[in-house]
Structures are given as C-alpha cells and as structure tokens.
mmCIF file with all atom_site columns, C-alpha atoms in Angstrom:
data_model
loop_
_atom_site.group_PDB
_atom_site.id
_atom_site.type_symbol
_atom_site.label_atom_id
_atom_site.label_alt_id
_atom_site.label_comp_id
_atom_site.label_asym_id
_atom_site.label_entity_id
_atom_site.label_seq_id
_atom_site.pdbx_PDB_ins_code
_atom_site.Cartn_x
_atom_site.Cartn_y
_atom_site.Cartn_z
_atom_site.occupancy
_atom_site.B_iso_or_equiv
_atom_site.pdbx_formal_charge
_atom_site.auth_seq_id
_atom_site.auth_comp_id
_atom_site.auth_asym_id
_atom_site.auth_atom_id
_atom_site.pdbx_PDB_model_num
ATOM 1   C CA . MET V 1 1   ? -38.472 67.410 -75.376 1.00 37.00 ? 626 MET V CA 1
ATOM 2   C CA . PRO V 1 2   ? -41.704 69.453 -74.981 1.00 44.00 ? 627 PRO V CA 1
ATOM 3   C CA . VAL V 1 3   ? -42.708 69.932 -71.266 1.00 38.00 ? 628 VAL V CA 1
ATOM 4   C CA . THR V 1 4   ? -46.304 70.304 -70.748 1.00 51.00 ? 629 THR V CA 1
ATOM 5   C CA . LYS V 1 5   ? -46.313 69.847 -66.886 1.00 58.00 ? 630 LYS V CA 1
ATOM 6   C CA . PRO V 1 6   ? -43.732 69.825 -64.303 1.00 52.00 ? 631 PRO V CA 1
ATOM 7   C CA . ILE V 1 7   ? -42.870 66.535 -62.945 1.00 42.00 ? 632 ILE V CA 1
ATOM 8   C CA . ALA V 1 8   ? -43.333 66.220 -59.163 1.00 47.00 ? 633 ALA V CA 1
ATOM 9   C CA . LEU V 1 9   ? -40.231 64.243 -58.069 1.00 41.00 ? 634 LEU V CA 1
ATOM 10  C CA . PRO V 1 10  ? -40.488 62.252 -54.805 1.00 53.00 ? 635 PRO V CA 1
ATOM 11  C CA . ARG V 1 11  ? -38.751 63.494 -51.730 1.00 54.00 ? 636 ARG V CA 1
ATOM 12  C CA . THR V 1 12  ? -36.345 60.351 -51.389 1.00 62.00 ? 637 THR V CA 1
ATOM 13  C CA . THR V 1 13  ? -33.381 62.076 -50.110 1.00 84.00 ? 638 THR V CA 1
ATOM 14  C CA . VAL V 1 14  ? -35.276 63.821 -47.714 1.00 87.00 ? 639 VAL V CA 1
ATOM 15  C CA . THR V 1 15  ? -37.443 61.050 -46.545 1.00 90.00 ? 640 THR V CA 1
ATOM 16  C CA . ALA V 1 16  ? -34.614 58.595 -46.835 1.00 90.00 ? 641 ALA V CA 1
ATOM 17  C CA . ALA V 1 17  ? -32.212 60.927 -44.533 1.00 88.00 ? 642 ALA V CA 1
ATOM 18  C CA . ALA V 1 18  ? -35.160 61.013 -41.988 1.00 90.00 ? 643 ALA V CA 1
ATOM 19  C CA . THR V 1 19  ? -35.625 57.309 -42.390 1.00 92.00 ? 644 THR V CA 1
ATOM 20  C CA . GLU V 1 20  ? -31.982 56.507 -41.291 1.00 90.00 ? 645 GLU V CA 1
ATOM 21  C CA . HIS V 1 21  ? -31.587 59.107 -38.788 1.00 91.00 ? 646 HIS V CA 1
ATOM 22  C CA . LEU V 1 22  ? -34.930 57.566 -36.820 1.00 93.00 ? 647 LEU V CA 1
ATOM 23  C CA . ARG V 1 23  ? -33.842 54.125 -37.393 1.00 94.00 ? 648 ARG V CA 1
ATOM 24  C CA . LYS V 1 24  ? -30.533 54.583 -36.214 1.00 91.00 ? 649 LYS V CA 1
ATOM 25  C CA . GLU V 1 25  ? -31.946 56.684 -32.959 1.00 91.00 ? 650 GLU V CA 1
ATOM 26  C CA . ILE V 1 26  ? -34.561 53.854 -32.558 1.00 94.00 ? 651 ILE V CA 1
ATOM 27  C CA . VAL V 1 27  ? -31.765 50.874 -32.830 1.00 92.00 ? 652 VAL V CA 1
ATOM 28  C CA . CYS V 1 28  ? -29.325 52.592 -30.521 1.00 88.00 ? 653 CYS V CA 1
ATOM 29  C CA . GLY V 1 29  ? -31.922 53.298 -27.715 1.00 88.00 ? 654 GLY V CA 1
ATOM 30  C CA . SER V 1 30  ? -31.879 56.985 -27.946 1.00 90.00 ? 655 SER V CA 1
ATOM 31  C CA . LEU V 1 31  ? -35.762 56.694 -28.749 1.00 92.00 ? 656 LEU V CA 1
ATOM 32  C CA . GLN V 1 32  ? -36.925 54.049 -26.339 1.00 90.00 ? 657 GLN V CA 1
ATOM 33  C CA . SER V 1 33  ? -39.418 51.570 -26.447 1.00 89.00 ? 658 SER V CA 1
ATOM 34  C CA . GLY V 1 34  ? -43.153 53.236 -26.253 1.00 92.00 ? 659 GLY V CA 1
ATOM 35  C CA . GLU V 1 35  ? -42.019 56.215 -26.941 1.00 94.00 ? 660 GLU V CA 1
ATOM 36  C CA . THR V 1 36  ? -44.416 58.522 -29.248 1.00 94.00 ? 661 THR V CA 1
ATOM 37  C CA . LEU V 1 37  ? -43.156 60.118 -32.512 1.00 94.00 ? 662 LEU V CA 1
ATOM 38  C CA . PRO V 1 38  ? -45.530 63.007 -33.172 1.00 92.00 ? 663 PRO V CA 1
ATOM 39  C CA . GLU V 1 39  ? -45.026 64.116 -36.735 1.00 92.00 ? 664 GLU V CA 1
ATOM 40  C CA . SER V 1 40  ? -44.653 67.672 -35.865 1.00 90.00 ? 665 SER V CA 1
ATOM 41  C CA . GLN V 1 41  ? -42.232 67.107 -33.295 1.00 90.00 ? 666 GLN V CA 1
ATOM 42  C CA . VAL V 1 42  ? -40.066 64.898 -35.016 1.00 90.00 ? 667 VAL V CA 1
ATOM 43  C CA . GLY V 1 43  ? -40.254 67.335 -38.159 1.00 90.00 ? 668 GLY V CA 1
ATOM 44  C CA . GLU V 1 44  ? -39.075 70.042 -35.910 1.00 88.00 ? 669 GLU V CA 1
ATOM 45  C CA . MET V 1 45  ? -36.247 67.879 -34.234 1.00 87.00 ? 670 MET V CA 1
ATOM 46  C CA . LEU V 1 46  ? -34.893 67.117 -38.089 1.00 87.00 ? 671 LEU V CA 1
ATOM 47  C CA . GLY V 1 47  ? -35.785 70.305 -39.592 1.00 88.00 ? 672 GLY V CA 1
ATOM 48  C CA . VAL V 1 48  ? -38.142 69.036 -42.255 1.00 87.00 ? 673 VAL V CA 1
ATOM 49  C CA . SER V 1 49  ? -41.568 69.188 -42.942 1.00 89.00 ? 674 SER V CA 1
ATOM 50  C CA . ARG V 1 50  ? -44.439 66.508 -41.539 1.00 90.00 ? 675 ARG V CA 1
ATOM 51  C CA . ALA V 1 51  ? -44.969 64.831 -45.271 1.00 90.00 ? 676 ALA V CA 1
ATOM 52  C CA . PRO V 1 52  ? -41.431 63.213 -45.260 1.00 91.00 ? 677 PRO V CA 1
ATOM 53  C CA . VAL V 1 53  ? -41.720 62.417 -41.928 1.00 92.00 ? 678 VAL V CA 1
ATOM 54  C CA . ARG V 1 54  ? -44.963 60.642 -42.134 1.00 94.00 ? 679 ARG V CA 1
ATOM 55  C CA . GLU V 1 55  ? -43.717 58.737 -45.076 1.00 93.00 ? 680 GLU V CA 1
ATOM 56  C CA . ALA V 1 56  ? -40.321 57.789 -42.957 1.00 94.00 ? 681 ALA V CA 1
ATOM 57  C CA . LEU V 1 57  ? -42.551 56.518 -40.266 1.00 96.00 ? 682 LEU V CA 1
ATOM 58  C CA . MET V 1 58  ? -44.507 54.265 -42.570 1.00 95.00 ? 683 MET V CA 1
ATOM 59  C CA . LEU V 1 59  ? -41.194 53.033 -43.817 1.00 95.00 ? 684 LEU V CA 1
ATOM 60  C CA . LEU V 1 60  ? -39.816 52.329 -40.492 1.00 96.00 ? 685 LEU V CA 1
ATOM 61  C CA . GLU V 1 61  ? -43.136 50.668 -39.791 1.00 95.00 ? 686 GLU V CA 1
ATOM 62  C CA . ARG V 1 62  ? -42.519 48.361 -42.537 1.00 93.00 ? 687 ARG V CA 1
ATOM 63  C CA . ASP V 1 63  ? -39.245 47.280 -40.792 1.00 93.00 ? 688 ASP V CA 1
ATOM 64  C CA . GLY V 1 64  ? -40.767 46.720 -37.651 1.00 94.00 ? 689 GLY V CA 1
ATOM 65  C CA . LEU V 1 65  ? -39.614 49.706 -35.362 1.00 95.00 ? 690 LEU V CA 1
ATOM 66  C CA . VAL V 1 66  ? -42.957 51.889 -35.556 1.00 96.00 ? 691 VAL V CA 1
ATOM 67  C CA . GLU V 1 67  ? -46.456 51.447 -34.952 1.00 95.00 ? 692 GLU V CA 1
ATOM 68  C CA . PHE V 1 68  ? -49.281 53.639 -35.206 1.00 94.00 ? 693 PHE V CA 1
ATOM 69  C CA . ASP V 1 69  ? -52.259 53.468 -32.890 1.00 91.00 ? 694 ASP V CA 1
ATOM 70  C CA . GLN V 1 70  ? -55.683 54.186 -33.925 1.00 88.00 ? 695 GLN V CA 1
ATOM 71  C CA . ARG V 1 71  ? -55.242 58.101 -34.088 1.00 90.00 ? 696 ARG V CA 1
ATOM 72  C CA . GLY V 1 72  ? -52.486 57.484 -36.358 1.00 89.00 ? 697 GLY V CA 1
ATOM 73  C CA . THR V 1 73  ? -49.764 58.445 -33.884 1.00 91.00 ? 698 THR V CA 1
ATOM 74  C CA . ALA V 1 74  ? -46.738 56.908 -34.434 1.00 95.00 ? 699 ALA V CA 1
ATOM 75  C CA . ARG V 1 75  ? -44.808 55.237 -31.573 1.00 95.00 ? 700 ARG V CA 1
ATOM 76  C CA . VAL V 1 76  ? -41.648 52.878 -31.171 1.00 95.00 ? 701 VAL V CA 1
ATOM 77  C CA . CYS V 1 77  ? -42.468 49.520 -31.106 1.00 94.00 ? 702 CYS V CA 1
ATOM 78  C CA . GLU V 1 78  ? -41.688 47.433 -27.801 1.00 91.00 ? 703 GLU V CA 1
ATOM 79  C CA . PHE V 1 79  ? -40.007 44.207 -27.978 1.00 89.00 ? 704 PHE V CA 1
ATOM 80  C CA . ASP V 1 80  ? -40.415 41.310 -25.603 1.00 87.00 ? 705 ASP V CA 1
ATOM 81  C CA . LEU V 1 81  ? -38.903 38.063 -25.049 1.00 86.00 ? 706 LEU V CA 1
ATOM 82  C CA . GLU V 1 82  ? -41.086 36.335 -27.509 1.00 89.00 ? 707 GLU V CA 1
ATOM 83  C CA . ASP V 1 83  ? -40.480 38.783 -30.271 1.00 90.00 ? 708 ASP V CA 1
ATOM 84  C CA . ALA V 1 84  ? -36.505 38.501 -29.538 1.00 88.00 ? 709 ALA V CA 1
ATOM 85  C CA . ARG V 1 85  ? -37.399 34.381 -29.945 1.00 89.00 ? 710 ARG V CA 1
ATOM 86  C CA . GLU V 1 86  ? -39.094 34.717 -33.089 1.00 92.00 ? 711 GLU V CA 1
ATOM 87  C CA . LEU V 1 87  ? -36.460 36.771 -34.783 1.00 92.00 ? 712 LEU V CA 1
ATOM 88  C CA . GLY V 1 88  ? -33.926 34.126 -33.217 1.00 90.00 ? 713 GLY V CA 1
ATOM 89  C CA . LEU V 1 89  ? -36.091 31.631 -35.216 1.00 93.00 ? 714 LEU V CA 1
ATOM 90  C CA . MET V 1 90  ? -35.884 33.091 -38.590 1.00 95.00 ? 715 MET V CA 1
ATOM 91  C CA . ARG V 1 91  ? -32.033 33.618 -38.147 1.00 94.00 ? 716 ARG V CA 1
ATOM 92  C CA . MET V 1 92  ? -32.210 29.739 -37.610 1.00 94.00 ? 717 MET V CA 1
ATOM 93  C CA . VAL V 1 93  ? -33.874 29.650 -40.902 1.00 95.00 ? 718 VAL V CA 1
ATOM 94  C CA . LEU V 1 94  ? -32.040 32.184 -42.973 1.00 97.00 ? 719 LEU V CA 1
ATOM 95  C CA . GLU V 1 95  ? -28.122 32.077 -41.892 1.00 97.00 ? 720 GLU V CA 1
ATOM 96  C CA . PRO V 1 96  ? -27.784 28.402 -42.610 1.00 98.00 ? 721 PRO V CA 1
ATOM 97  C CA . ALA V 1 97  ? -29.344 28.685 -46.113 1.00 98.00 ? 722 ALA V CA 1
ATOM 98  C CA . ALA V 1 98  ? -27.084 31.786 -46.765 1.00 98.00 ? 723 ALA V CA 1
ATOM 99  C CA . SER V 1 99  ? -23.952 30.040 -45.397 1.00 98.00 ? 724 SER V CA 1
ATOM 100 C CA . ARG V 1 100 ? -24.341 26.635 -47.475 1.00 98.00 ? 725 ARG V CA 1
ATOM 101 C CA . LEU V 1 101 ? -24.830 28.901 -50.761 1.00 98.00 ? 726 LEU V CA 1
ATOM 102 C CA . ALA V 1 102 ? -21.897 31.007 -49.665 1.00 98.00 ? 727 ALA V CA 1
ATOM 103 C CA . ALA V 1 103 ? -19.674 28.171 -49.279 1.00 98.00 ? 728 ALA V CA 1
ATOM 104 C CA . GLN V 1 104 ? -20.868 26.805 -53.057 1.00 98.00 ? 729 GLN V CA 1
ATOM 105 C CA . ARG V 1 105 ? -20.099 30.117 -54.401 1.00 97.00 ? 730 ARG V CA 1
ATOM 106 C CA . ARG V 1 106 ? -17.057 31.441 -52.818 1.00 97.00 ? 731 ARG V CA 1
ATOM 107 C CA . PRO V 1 107 ? -16.787 34.421 -54.481 1.00 97.00 ? 732 PRO V CA 1
ATOM 108 C CA . GLU V 1 108 ? -13.134 35.761 -53.999 1.00 97.00 ? 733 GLU V CA 1
ATOM 109 C CA . ASP V 1 109 ? -14.295 39.335 -53.053 1.00 97.00 ? 734 ASP V CA 1
ATOM 110 C CA . GLY V 1 110 ? -16.852 38.337 -50.749 1.00 97.00 ? 735 GLY V CA 1
ATOM 111 C CA . LEU V 1 111 ? -14.319 35.859 -48.864 1.00 98.00 ? 736 LEU V CA 1
ATOM 112 C CA . ASP V 1 112 ? -11.680 38.716 -48.708 1.00 98.00 ? 737 ASP V CA 1
ATOM 113 C CA . ALA V 1 113 ? -14.536 41.106 -47.191 1.00 98.00 ? 738 ALA V CA 1
ATOM 114 C CA . ILE V 1 114 ? -15.060 38.354 -44.615 1.00 98.00 ? 739 ILE V CA 1
ATOM 115 C CA . GLU V 1 115 ? -11.657 37.913 -43.906 1.00 97.00 ? 740 GLU V CA 1
ATOM 116 C CA . GLU V 1 116 ? -11.115 41.711 -43.478 1.00 98.00 ? 741 GLU V CA 1
ATOM 117 C CA . ASN V 1 117 ? -14.353 41.868 -41.141 1.00 97.00 ? 742 ASN V CA 1
ATOM 118 C CA . LEU V 1 118 ? -12.763 39.153 -38.808 1.00 97.00 ? 743 LEU V CA 1
ATOM 119 C CA . ARG V 1 119 ? -9.645  41.018 -38.673 1.00 96.00 ? 744 ARG V CA 1
ATOM 120 C CA . ALA V 1 120 ? -11.407 44.062 -37.378 1.00 96.00 ? 745 ALA V CA 1
ATOM 121 C CA . LEU V 1 121 ? -13.891 42.011 -34.761 1.00 94.00 ? 746 LEU V CA 1
ATOM 122 C CA . LYS V 1 122 ? -10.340 40.665 -33.181 1.00 93.00 ? 747 LYS V CA 1
ATOM 123 C CA . ALA V 1 123 ? -8.933  44.417 -32.821 1.00 93.00 ? 748 ALA V CA 1
ATOM 124 C CA . VAL V 1 124 ? -12.076 45.987 -31.197 1.00 91.00 ? 749 VAL V CA 1
ATOM 125 C CA . SER V 1 125 ? -13.047 45.988 -27.400 1.00 84.00 ? 750 SER V CA 1
ATOM 126 C CA . ARG V 1 126 ? -16.240 48.065 -27.138 1.00 85.00 ? 751 ARG V CA 1
ATOM 127 C CA . LEU V 1 127 ? -19.615 45.741 -27.474 1.00 82.00 ? 752 LEU V CA 1
ATOM 128 C CA . ASP V 1 128 ? -21.037 48.561 -29.918 1.00 84.00 ? 753 ASP V CA 1
ATOM 129 C CA . ASP V 1 129 ? -18.194 47.434 -32.359 1.00 90.00 ? 754 ASP V CA 1
ATOM 130 C CA . VAL V 1 130 ? -18.773 43.916 -31.744 1.00 89.00 ? 755 VAL V CA 1
ATOM 131 C CA . THR V 1 131 ? -22.420 44.374 -32.156 1.00 89.00 ? 756 THR V CA 1
ATOM 132 C CA . ARG V 1 132 ? -21.903 46.434 -35.528 1.00 92.00 ? 757 ARG V CA 1
ATOM 133 C CA . LEU V 1 133 ? -19.153 43.935 -36.815 1.00 95.00 ? 758 LEU V CA 1
ATOM 134 C CA . ASP V 1 134 ? -21.147 40.711 -35.957 1.00 94.00 ? 759 ASP V CA 1
ATOM 135 C CA . LEU V 1 135 ? -24.075 41.749 -38.221 1.00 94.00 ? 760 LEU V CA 1
ATOM 136 C CA . ASP V 1 136 ? -21.664 43.165 -40.774 1.00 96.00 ? 761 ASP V CA 1
ATOM 137 C CA . PHE V 1 137 ? -20.117 39.636 -41.106 1.00 97.00 ? 762 PHE V CA 1
ATOM 138 C CA . HIS V 1 138 ? -23.855 38.036 -41.386 1.00 97.00 ? 763 HIS V CA 1
ATOM 139 C CA . ARG V 1 139 ? -24.628 40.664 -44.058 1.00 96.00 ? 764 ARG V CA 1
ATOM 140 C CA . LEU V 1 140 ? -21.310 39.912 -46.010 1.00 98.00 ? 765 LEU V CA 1
ATOM 141 C CA . ILE V 1 141 ? -22.694 35.879 -46.012 1.00 98.00 ? 766 ILE V CA 1
ATOM 142 C CA . PHE V 1 142 ? -25.801 36.968 -47.239 1.00 98.00 ? 767 PHE V CA 1
ATOM 143 C CA . ALA V 1 143 ? -24.187 38.833 -50.249 1.00 97.00 ? 768 ALA V CA 1
ATOM 144 C CA . ALA V 1 144 ? -21.777 36.107 -51.095 1.00 98.00 ? 769 ALA V CA 1
ATOM 145 C CA . ALA V 1 145 ? -24.637 33.518 -50.946 1.00 98.00 ? 770 ALA V CA 1
ATOM 146 C CA . GLY V 1 146 ? -25.708 35.271 -54.093 1.00 97.00 ? 771 GLY V CA 1
ATOM 147 C CA . ASN V 1 147 ? -29.630 34.753 -53.659 1.00 98.00 ? 772 ASN V CA 1
ATOM 148 C CA . LYS V 1 148 ? -31.292 38.040 -53.661 1.00 96.00 ? 773 LYS V CA 1
ATOM 149 C CA . ARG V 1 149 ? -34.530 37.021 -52.227 1.00 97.00 ? 774 ARG V CA 1
ATOM 150 C CA . LEU V 1 150 ? -32.578 35.216 -49.469 1.00 97.00 ? 775 LEU V CA 1
ATOM 151 C CA . GLU V 1 151 ? -30.740 38.562 -48.600 1.00 96.00 ? 776 GLU V CA 1
ATOM 152 C CA . ARG V 1 152 ? -33.925 40.483 -49.077 1.00 95.00 ? 777 ARG V CA 1
ATOM 153 C CA . ALA V 1 153 ? -35.657 38.605 -46.306 1.00 95.00 ? 778 ALA V CA 1
ATOM 154 C CA . TRP V 1 154 ? -32.587 39.218 -44.033 1.00 95.00 ? 779 TRP V CA 1
ATOM 155 C CA . GLU V 1 155 ? -32.463 42.919 -44.765 1.00 93.00 ? 780 GLU V CA 1
ATOM 156 C CA . ASN V 1 156 ? -36.229 43.053 -43.990 1.00 93.00 ? 781 ASN V CA 1
ATOM 157 C CA . LEU V 1 157 ? -35.262 41.843 -40.428 1.00 94.00 ? 782 LEU V CA 1
ATOM 158 C CA . LEU V 1 158 ? -32.184 43.571 -39.991 1.00 93.00 ? 783 LEU V CA 1
ATOM 159 C CA . SER V 1 159 ? -33.464 46.597 -38.205 1.00 93.00 ? 784 SER V CA 1
ATOM 160 C CA . GLN V 1 160 ? -35.233 44.569 -35.619 1.00 94.00 ? 785 GLN V CA 1
ATOM 161 C CA . ILE V 1 161 ? -32.332 42.013 -34.984 1.00 93.00 ? 786 ILE V CA 1
ATOM 162 C CA . SER V 1 162 ? -29.962 44.981 -34.703 1.00 92.00 ? 787 SER V CA 1
ATOM 163 C CA . LEU V 1 163 ? -31.835 46.377 -31.818 1.00 91.00 ? 788 LEU V CA 1
ATOM 164 C CA . VAL V 1 164 ? -32.442 42.707 -30.433 1.00 89.00 ? 789 VAL V CA 1
ATOM 165 C CA . MET V 1 165 ? -28.704 42.252 -30.553 1.00 87.00 ? 790 MET V CA 1
ATOM 166 C CA . ARG V 1 166 ? -27.795 45.717 -29.091 1.00 85.00 ? 791 ARG V CA 1
ATOM 167 C CA . ARG V 1 167 ? -30.029 44.957 -25.998 1.00 84.00 ? 792 ARG V CA 1
ATOM 168 C CA . PHE V 1 168 ? -28.520 41.557 -25.803 1.00 82.00 ? 793 PHE V CA 1
ATOM 169 C CA . HIS V 1 169 ? -25.025 42.955 -25.823 1.00 79.00 ? 794 HIS V CA 1
ATOM 170 C CA . GLU V 1 170 ? -25.660 45.677 -23.508 1.00 79.00 ? 795 GLU V CA 1
ATOM 171 C CA . SER V 1 171 ? -27.501 43.112 -20.845 1.00 77.00 ? 796 SER V CA 1
ATOM 172 C CA . LEU V 1 172 ? -23.877 41.377 -21.271 1.00 74.00 ? 797 LEU V CA 1
ATOM 173 C CA . GLU V 1 173 ? -21.727 44.357 -20.892 1.00 72.00 ? 798 GLU V CA 1
ATOM 174 C CA . LYS V 1 174 ? -23.492 45.116 -17.450 1.00 71.00 ? 799 LYS V CA 1
ATOM 175 C CA . ARG V 1 175 ? -22.363 41.838 -16.084 1.00 69.00 ? 800 ARG V CA 1
ATOM 176 C CA . GLY V 1 176 ? -18.775 42.350 -17.369 1.00 66.00 ? 801 GLY V CA 1
ATOM 177 C CA . ARG V 1 177 ? -18.627 39.908 -20.061 1.00 69.00 ? 802 ARG V CA 1
ATOM 178 C CA . THR V 1 178 ? -17.592 42.281 -23.196 1.00 68.00 ? 803 THR V CA 1
ATOM 179 C CA . SER V 1 179 ? -14.078 40.114 -23.835 1.00 75.00 ? 804 SER V CA 1
ATOM 180 C CA . ARG V 1 180 ? -16.123 37.077 -23.507 1.00 79.00 ? 805 ARG V CA 1
ATOM 181 C CA . VAL V 1 181 ? -18.863 37.837 -26.153 1.00 81.00 ? 806 VAL V CA 1
ATOM 182 C CA . ARG V 1 182 ? -15.969 39.101 -28.336 1.00 86.00 ? 807 ARG V CA 1
ATOM 183 C CA . ASP V 1 183 ? -13.856 36.043 -27.997 1.00 89.00 ? 808 ASP V CA 1
ATOM 184 C CA . LEU V 1 184 ? -16.925 33.388 -28.442 1.00 87.00 ? 809 LEU V CA 1
ATOM 185 C CA . THR V 1 185 ? -18.284 35.742 -31.382 1.00 90.00 ? 810 THR V CA 1
ATOM 186 C CA . VAL V 1 186 ? -14.856 35.620 -33.144 1.00 93.00 ? 811 VAL V CA 1
ATOM 187 C CA . ARG V 1 187 ? -14.422 31.694 -32.691 1.00 94.00 ? 812 ARG V CA 1
ATOM 188 C CA . ALA V 1 188 ? -17.944 30.948 -33.890 1.00 94.00 ? 813 ALA V CA 1
ATOM 189 C CA . HIS V 1 189 ? -17.152 33.519 -36.878 1.00 97.00 ? 814 HIS V CA 1
ATOM 190 C CA . THR V 1 190 ? -13.946 32.142 -37.701 1.00 97.00 ? 815 THR V CA 1
ATOM 191 C CA . GLU V 1 191 ? -14.883 28.239 -37.680 1.00 97.00 ? 816 GLU V CA 1
ATOM 192 C CA . LEU V 1 192 ? -17.932 29.331 -40.370 1.00 98.00 ? 817 LEU V CA 1
ATOM 193 C CA . PHE V 1 193 ? -15.619 31.248 -42.493 1.00 98.00 ? 818 PHE V CA 1
ATOM 194 C CA . GLU V 1 194 ? -13.262 28.682 -42.685 1.00 98.00 ? 819 GLU V CA 1
ATOM 195 C CA . ALA V 1 195 ? -15.789 26.285 -43.697 1.00 98.00 ? 820 ALA V CA 1
ATOM 196 C CA . ILE V 1 196 ? -17.228 28.560 -46.293 1.00 98.00 ? 821 ILE V CA 1
ATOM 197 C CA . ARG V 1 197 ? -13.578 29.541 -47.742 1.00 98.00 ? 822 ARG V CA 1
ATOM 198 C CA . SER V 1 198 ? -13.033 25.714 -48.114 1.00 98.00 ? 823 SER V CA 1
ATOM 199 C CA . GLY V 1 199 ? -16.076 24.996 -49.954 1.00 98.00 ? 824 GLY V CA 1
ATOM 200 C CA . LEU V 1 200 ? -17.654 22.509 -47.518 1.00 98.00 ? 825 LEU V CA 1
ATOM 201 C CA . PRO V 1 201 ? -21.532 23.796 -47.867 1.00 98.00 ? 826 PRO V CA 1
ATOM 202 C CA . GLU V 1 202 ? -22.584 21.184 -45.184 1.00 98.00 ? 827 GLU V CA 1
ATOM 203 C CA . GLU V 1 203 ? -20.035 21.996 -42.575 1.00 98.00 ? 828 GLU V CA 1
ATOM 204 C CA . ALA V 1 204 ? -20.941 25.591 -43.016 1.00 98.00 ? 829 ALA V CA 1
ATOM 205 C CA . GLU V 1 205 ? -24.841 25.131 -42.908 1.00 98.00 ? 830 GLU V CA 1
ATOM 206 C CA . THR V 1 206 ? -24.221 23.114 -39.773 1.00 97.00 ? 831 THR V CA 1
ATOM 207 C CA . LEU V 1 207 ? -22.045 25.459 -38.075 1.00 97.00 ? 832 LEU V CA 1
ATOM 208 C CA . ALA V 1 208 ? -24.593 28.457 -38.839 1.00 97.00 ? 833 ALA V CA 1
ATOM 209 C CA . ARG V 1 209 ? -27.064 26.638 -37.494 1.00 96.00 ? 834 ARG V CA 1
ATOM 210 C CA . GLN V 1 210 ? -25.244 26.140 -34.277 1.00 94.00 ? 835 GLN V CA 1
ATOM 211 C CA . HIS V 1 211 ? -24.236 29.756 -33.940 1.00 91.00 ? 836 HIS V CA 1
ATOM 212 C CA . THR V 1 212 ? -27.709 30.747 -34.154 1.00 91.00 ? 837 THR V CA 1
ATOM 213 C CA . THR V 1 213 ? -28.988 27.956 -31.938 1.00 91.00 ? 838 THR V CA 1
ATOM 214 C CA . ASN V 1 214 ? -26.478 29.057 -29.286 1.00 87.00 ? 839 ASN V CA 1
ATOM 215 C CA . TRP V 1 215 ? -27.441 32.674 -29.662 1.00 83.00 ? 840 TRP V CA 1
ATOM 216 C CA . LEU V 1 216 ? -30.984 31.855 -29.046 1.00 82.00 ? 841 LEU V CA 1
ATOM 217 C CA . SER V 1 217 ? -30.244 29.692 -25.985 1.00 82.00 ? 842 SER V CA 1
ATOM 218 C CA . GLU V 1 218 ? -27.905 32.436 -24.511 1.00 78.00 ? 843 GLU V CA 1
ATOM 219 C CA . PHE V 1 219 ? -30.343 35.182 -25.332 1.00 74.00 ? 844 PHE V CA 1
ATOM 220 C CA . SER V 1 220 ? -33.143 33.522 -23.694 1.00 73.00 ? 845 SER V CA 1
ATOM 221 C CA . GLN V 1 221 ? -31.000 32.934 -20.352 1.00 73.00 ? 846 GLN V CA 1
ATOM 222 C CA . SER V 1 222 ? -30.127 36.750 -20.634 1.00 69.00 ? 847 SER V CA 1
ATOM 223 C CA . LYS V 1 223 ? -31.866 39.403 -18.725 1.00 68.00 ? 848 LYS V CA 1
ATOM 224 C CA . ALA V 1 224 ? -32.006 41.385 -22.122 1.00 70.00 ? 849 ALA V CA 1
ATOM 225 C CA . PHE V 1 225 ? -35.828 41.607 -21.833 1.00 68.00 ? 850 PHE V CA 1
ATOM 226 C CA . ALA V 1 226 ? -36.496 40.624 -18.397 1.00 62.00 ? 851 ALA V CA 1
ATOM 227 C CA . PRO V 1 227 ? -39.408 42.562 -16.859 1.00 55.00 ? 852 PRO V CA 1
ATOM 228 C CA . GLN V 1 228 ? -38.172 45.598 -15.220 1.00 48.00 ? 853 GLN V CA 1
ATOM 229 C CA . SER V 1 229 ? -38.488 45.519 -11.215 1.00 44.00 ? 854 SER V CA 1
ATOM 230 C CA . ASP V 1 230 ? -40.398 48.161 -9.622  1.00 43.00 ? 855 ASP V CA 1
ATOM 231 C CA . GLU V 1 231 ? -37.926 47.782 -6.406  1.00 40.00 ? 856 GLU V CA 1
#
C-alpha cells in the first residue's frame, strides 16, 4: 500500500484519559462548582499538552459539567436545586420506559448482572458505594431494555446525575442516614427487579416511576443544594 502522506491520528487515548480524570474529579467534588480550569494549569497537572486538555474540556461541556466564559476559560458548572429537579424529571421520563422494555425482553445475562448488583448493594456500608451501585443498577436496566437511543439519552445525562446523586447522598450522610438510604434503595431496587424478572412491564414501569418520583421528592426536601449560610 503506497503511502504518500502521514495520517494525523486523533489523540483519542490522551484526550479520553484526560476527560475521564477530570470527569471523576468534578463528580466526586475534588474540583468544585465554579472552579476555573485554565488549560495550561490543567495540562501541567495531567502532564499533557494544552490540545488534549482543550478537547477534554469541550467533551465535558457537552456532558454538562463544564462551561466556557466569554474569554474562553472553562469552569466547573454550578448546579442549583432547579438543575437537580430538571434531572429528576428526566429520570421520571427515561427510567420507567427502560424498565418496561427490560421487563418485556428479560435478557438472561442482563438479569444476572442486575441480580449481582443487588447482592453487592446489600453488602456495602459506605454511601459512595451505594451511589455507585445505585447508578450502575439503572445502567444495567437501560442495557437490558435493548433500546440504544434510550440508553444513549441516559448516558448523556449520567455525569450530571452522578454529581447530583453524590451531593444528595452526602447531605444524608451528614445527618447519619447512611443505613436508611441503603435499605430504602435495596427495597426499591429489589421490587423493581422482581417485576422485570417476572415479565411484568406495566408493574415495572409503575415502580420505576414511583422510585424516581420519591427520589425527586426526597431530594427537593434535602439540603443538598441549599444556599450556603454566611453565619
């Protein structure tokens, strides 16, 4: 095969690694809301050039975690209660539909994966593990639903949902409600899984809607996004 000109391959590996690192730092709170992300400083921190940093920040902007000001400087998005409510409403639309489809399809490998997730959830005691397994439970349902566009819609919001859920769980942890959160999550997820495994689409859809509605209600009553007091 004759080669007349070298091909400039995209820096997918470096960009992907930078994107994933920054995403984790934002979601876990190490990079805080409103914090600026100058490309030179981020590049120095990650040991990479500014080009893949810029690409990573643009990907994170698409994920809803980063925004650019008029000068082109990136900063971590600030989420308020209304943002969290909007995400909750999106969950109320997407998750019941996925649960219904999963109950109709009931793929054996998908059911096994969801059941394994439930076993792991029952065994954990830290809220960050509850958060991780909670999100993974819903990811597995979307995978079992077999609708790629529905699954992609969920994945496009996953980073924002992860951040909001982490903030929510942290607010509950400060009030000593770790075991209660885990137990309520186990109960709700078990009921939903049984409906999916039993091939009951309408019941699965109803339970998923109740689950997301309850989550939105509890979140709205929590102090996860309450204004900070100056006192």
